[in-house]
PDB file of C-alpha atoms in Angstrom:
ATOM      1  CA  GLN N   1      -0.035  -0.022  -0.009  1.00 87.00           C
ATOM      2  CA  VAL N   2       1.075   3.331  -0.515  1.00 95.00           C
ATOM      3  CA  GLN N   3       0.293   6.764   1.194  1.00 97.00           C
ATOM      4  CA  LEU N   4       0.703  10.278  -0.450  1.00 98.00           C
ATOM      5  CA  MET N   5       0.653  12.858   2.458  1.00 97.00           C
ATOM      6  CA  GLU N   6       0.201  16.496   1.047  1.00 97.00           C
ATOM      7  CA  SER N   7       1.032  19.637   3.187  1.00 96.00           C
ATOM      8  CA  GLY N   8       1.165  23.435   2.751  1.00 97.00           C
ATOM      9  CA  GLY N   9      -2.046  24.539   1.702  1.00 95.00           C
ATOM     10  CA  GLY N  10      -4.092  27.264   3.103  1.00 97.00           C
ATOM     11  CA  LEU N  11      -5.314  30.884   2.547  1.00 98.00           C
ATOM     12  CA  VAL N  12      -3.197  33.609   1.114  1.00 98.00           C
ATOM     13  CA  GLN N  13      -4.043  37.009  -0.546  1.00 98.00           C
ATOM     14  CA  ALA N  14      -3.796  37.433  -4.341  1.00 98.00           C
ATOM     15  CA  GLY N  15      -0.085  38.046  -5.371  1.00 98.00           C
ATOM     16  CA  GLY N  16       1.245  35.863  -2.585  1.00 98.00           C
ATOM     17  CA  SER N  17       2.939  32.380  -2.222  1.00 98.00           C
ATOM     18  CA  LEU N  18       2.502  29.124  -1.107  1.00 98.00           C
ATOM     19  CA  ARG N  19       4.706  25.675  -1.132  1.00 98.00           C
ATOM     20  CA  LEU N  20       2.800  22.406  -1.263  1.00 98.00           C
ATOM     21  CA  SER N  21       4.529  19.230  -0.465  1.00 98.00           C
ATOM     22  CA  CYS N  22       3.688  15.795  -1.072  1.00 98.00           C
ATOM     23  CA  ALA N  23       5.578  12.681   0.573  1.00 98.00           C
ATOM     24  CA  ALA N  24       5.131   8.915  -0.535  1.00 98.00           C
ATOM     25  CA  SER N  25       5.311   6.135   1.752  1.00 97.00           C
ATOM     26  CA  GLY N  26       4.705   2.352   1.936  1.00 95.00           C
ATOM     27  CA  SER N  27       6.106  -0.448   0.064  1.00 92.00           C
ATOM     28  CA  ILE N  28       7.717   1.603  -3.139  1.00 94.00           C
ATOM     29  CA  VAL N  29       9.967   0.133  -5.320  1.00 94.00           C
ATOM     30  CA  SER N  30       9.987   3.124  -7.714  1.00 94.00           C
ATOM     31  CA  ILE N  31       7.937   6.026  -8.355  1.00 95.00           C
ATOM     32  CA  ASN N  32       7.688   6.970 -11.971  1.00 93.00           C
ATOM     33  CA  ALA N  33       5.429   9.901 -12.771  1.00 96.00           C
ATOM     34  CA  MET N  34       4.710  12.491  -9.757  1.00 98.00           C
ATOM     35  CA  GLY N  35       2.911  15.718  -9.694  1.00 98.00           C
ATOM     36  CA  TRP N  36       0.244  17.960  -8.748  1.00 98.00           C
ATOM     37  CA  TYR N  37      -3.249  18.246  -9.893  1.00 98.00           C
ATOM     38  CA  ARG N  38      -6.121  20.592  -8.772  1.00 98.00           C
ATOM     39  CA  GLN N  39      -9.935  20.603  -8.748  1.00 98.00           C
ATOM     40  CA  ALA N  40     -12.225  23.784  -8.206  1.00 97.00           C
ATOM     41  CA  PRO N  41     -15.673  23.578  -7.412  1.00 93.00           C
ATOM     42  CA  GLY N  42     -17.759  22.486 -10.155  1.00 95.00           C
ATOM     43  CA  LYS N  43     -14.895  21.778 -12.410  1.00 97.00           C
ATOM     44  CA  GLN N  44     -12.818  18.672 -13.431  1.00 98.00           C
ATOM     45  CA  ARG N  45      -9.690  17.800 -11.905  1.00 98.00           C
ATOM     46  CA  GLU N  46      -6.909  19.190 -14.149  1.00 98.00           C
ATOM     47  CA  LEU N  47      -3.035  18.889 -14.276  1.00 98.00           C
ATOM     48  CA  VAL N  48      -1.186  21.713 -12.566  1.00 98.00           C
ATOM     49  CA  ALA N  49       2.476  20.429 -12.986  1.00 98.00           C
ATOM     50  CA  ALA N  50       4.046  17.125 -12.966  1.00 98.00           C
ATOM     51  CA  PHE N  51       7.221  15.058 -13.654  1.00 97.00           C
ATOM     52  CA  THR N  52       6.861  12.462 -16.335  1.00 95.00           C
ATOM     53  CA  SER N  53       8.235   8.990 -16.052  1.00 91.00           C
ATOM     54  CA  GLY N  54      11.277  10.013 -18.299  1.00 91.00           C
ATOM     55  CA  GLY N  55      11.911  13.049 -15.713  1.00 88.00           C
ATOM     56  CA  THR N  56      10.770  15.995 -17.822  1.00 95.00           C
ATOM     57  CA  THR N  57       8.083  18.177 -16.717  1.00 96.00           C
ATOM     58  CA  ASN N  58       4.638  19.306 -17.881  1.00 96.00           C
ATOM     59  CA  PHE N  59       3.007  22.577 -16.802  1.00 96.00           C
ATOM     60  CA  ALA N  60      -0.467  23.617 -17.311  1.00 97.00           C
ATOM     61  CA  ASP N  61      -0.438  26.911 -19.527  1.00 96.00           C
ATOM     62  CA  PHE N  62      -2.363  28.853 -16.525  1.00 94.00           C
ATOM     63  CA  VAL N  63       0.770  28.238 -14.383  1.00 91.00           C
ATOM     64  CA  LYS N  64       3.673  28.838 -16.714  1.00 84.00           C
ATOM     65  CA  GLY N  65       5.974  31.465 -15.255  1.00 91.00           C
ATOM     66  CA  ARG N  66       4.314  31.607 -11.911  1.00 97.00           C
ATOM     67  CA  PHE N  67       4.617  27.820 -10.350  1.00 98.00           C
ATOM     68  CA  THR N  68       7.685  25.542 -10.267  1.00 97.00           C
ATOM     69  CA  ILE N  69       7.748  21.902  -9.530  1.00 98.00           C
ATOM     70  CA  SER N  70      10.689  20.071  -7.790  1.00 97.00           C
ATOM     71  CA  ARG N  71      11.296  16.464  -6.705  1.00 97.00           C
ATOM     72  CA  ASP N  72      13.196  14.747  -4.166  1.00 96.00           C
ATOM     73  CA  TYR N  73      14.165  11.374  -5.500  1.00 94.00           C
ATOM     74  CA  VAL N  74      15.600  10.289  -2.158  1.00 95.00           C
ATOM     75  CA  LYS N  75      12.826  11.229   0.048  1.00 96.00           C
ATOM     76  CA  ASN N  76      10.092  10.296  -2.416  1.00 97.00           C
ATOM     77  CA  MET N  77       8.740  13.950  -2.242  1.00 98.00           C
ATOM     78  CA  VAL N  78       7.368  16.358  -4.737  1.00 98.00           C
ATOM     79  CA  HIS N  79       7.020  20.025  -4.087  1.00 98.00           C
ATOM     80  CA  LEU N  80       5.028  22.829  -5.810  1.00 98.00           C
ATOM     81  CA  GLN N  81       6.163  26.349  -5.318  1.00 98.00           C
ATOM     82  CA  MET N  82       3.263  28.700  -6.239  1.00 98.00           C
ATOM     83  CA  ASN N  83       3.826  32.510  -6.633  1.00 98.00           C
ATOM     84  CA  SER N  84       1.773  35.475  -8.050  1.00 98.00           C
ATOM     85  CA  LEU N  85      -1.293  33.456  -6.807  1.00 98.00           C
ATOM     86  CA  LYS N  86      -4.604  34.493  -8.438  1.00 97.00           C
ATOM     87  CA  PRO N  87      -8.083  34.089  -6.886  1.00 97.00           C
ATOM     88  CA  GLU N  88      -8.703  31.749  -9.634  1.00 97.00           C
ATOM     89  CA  ASP N  89      -6.098  29.330  -8.344  1.00 98.00           C
ATOM     90  CA  THR N  90      -8.350  28.561  -5.587  1.00 98.00           C
ATOM     91  CA  ALA N  91      -9.006  24.582  -5.639  1.00 98.00           C
ATOM     92  CA  VAL N  92      -8.063  21.523  -3.659  1.00 98.00           C
ATOM     93  CA  TYR N  93      -4.580  20.550  -4.904  1.00 98.00           C
ATOM     94  CA  TYR N  94      -3.977  16.751  -5.346  1.00 98.00           C
ATOM     95  CA  CYS N  95      -1.033  14.979  -5.419  1.00 98.00           C
ATOM     96  CA  LYS N  96      -0.700  11.988  -7.649  1.00 98.00           C
ATOM     97  CA  ALA N  97       2.022   9.360  -8.044  1.00 98.00           C
ATOM     98  CA  THR N  98       2.666   6.290 -10.378  1.00 97.00           C
ATOM     99  CA  VAL N  99       4.199   3.720  -8.161  1.00 96.00           C
ATOM    100  CA  ALA N 100       5.486   0.266  -8.478  1.00 94.00           C
ATOM    101  CA  THR N 101       5.266  -1.641  -5.347  1.00 94.00           C
ATOM    102  CA  LEU N 102       6.397  -5.070  -4.008  1.00 88.00           C
ATOM    103  CA  GLY N 103       4.593  -7.780  -6.116  1.00 85.00           C
ATOM    104  CA  SER N 104       2.220  -5.148  -8.151  1.00 87.00           C
ATOM    105  CA  PRO N 105       2.552  -3.401 -11.057  1.00 88.00           C
ATOM    106  CA  ARG N 106       2.542   0.399 -11.497  1.00 93.00           C
ATOM    107  CA  LEU N 107      -0.621   2.134 -10.089  1.00 96.00           C
ATOM    108  CA  ASP N 108      -1.665   5.392  -9.953  1.00 97.00           C
ATOM    109  CA  TYR N 109      -2.202   6.944  -6.356  1.00 97.00           C
ATOM    110  CA  TRP N 110      -3.603  10.080  -5.159  1.00 98.00           C
ATOM    111  CA  GLY N 111      -3.442  12.051  -1.980  1.00 98.00           C
ATOM    112  CA  GLN N 112      -6.350  13.303  -0.051  1.00 97.00           C
ATOM    113  CA  GLY N 113      -6.006  16.804  -1.206  1.00 97.00           C
ATOM    114  CA  THR N 114      -5.125  20.214   0.365  1.00 98.00           C
ATOM    115  CA  GLN N 115      -7.019  23.220  -0.185  1.00 98.00           C
ATOM    116  CA  VAL N 116      -5.721  26.532  -1.441  1.00 98.00           C
ATOM    117  CA  THR N 117      -7.599  29.533  -1.088  1.00 98.00           C
ATOM    118  CA  VAL N 118      -6.682  32.895  -2.740  1.00 98.00           C
ATOM    119  CA  SER N 119      -8.441  35.848  -1.629  1.00 97.00           C
ATOM    120  CA  SER N 120      -8.534  38.756  -3.817  1.00 94.00           C
TER     121      SER N 120
END
């Protein structure tokens, strides 16, 4: 079993910054893709930024130049630095990881989500 634990969400004013962190734990053999998604009320979950299995990064157009993503391969963590936040960035942010565990193929795992609220 794999657990993803997110932290760092909260309330911030427009123009402010937040840093989200996600730590994966459990019977992990390897982590391929790992990154962040978000879901605003009444909207579908969407990609924010993620590392692909090849180690490259994908960013949604709406965060380019404002958000950066980093990964700690030793600690099985991924971080999302969010700058110049806008009210439209308000959403629940989810960590997702594609993980191979002992005796199991790669599966996608999700964290429980962390709320980010940006006030105008």
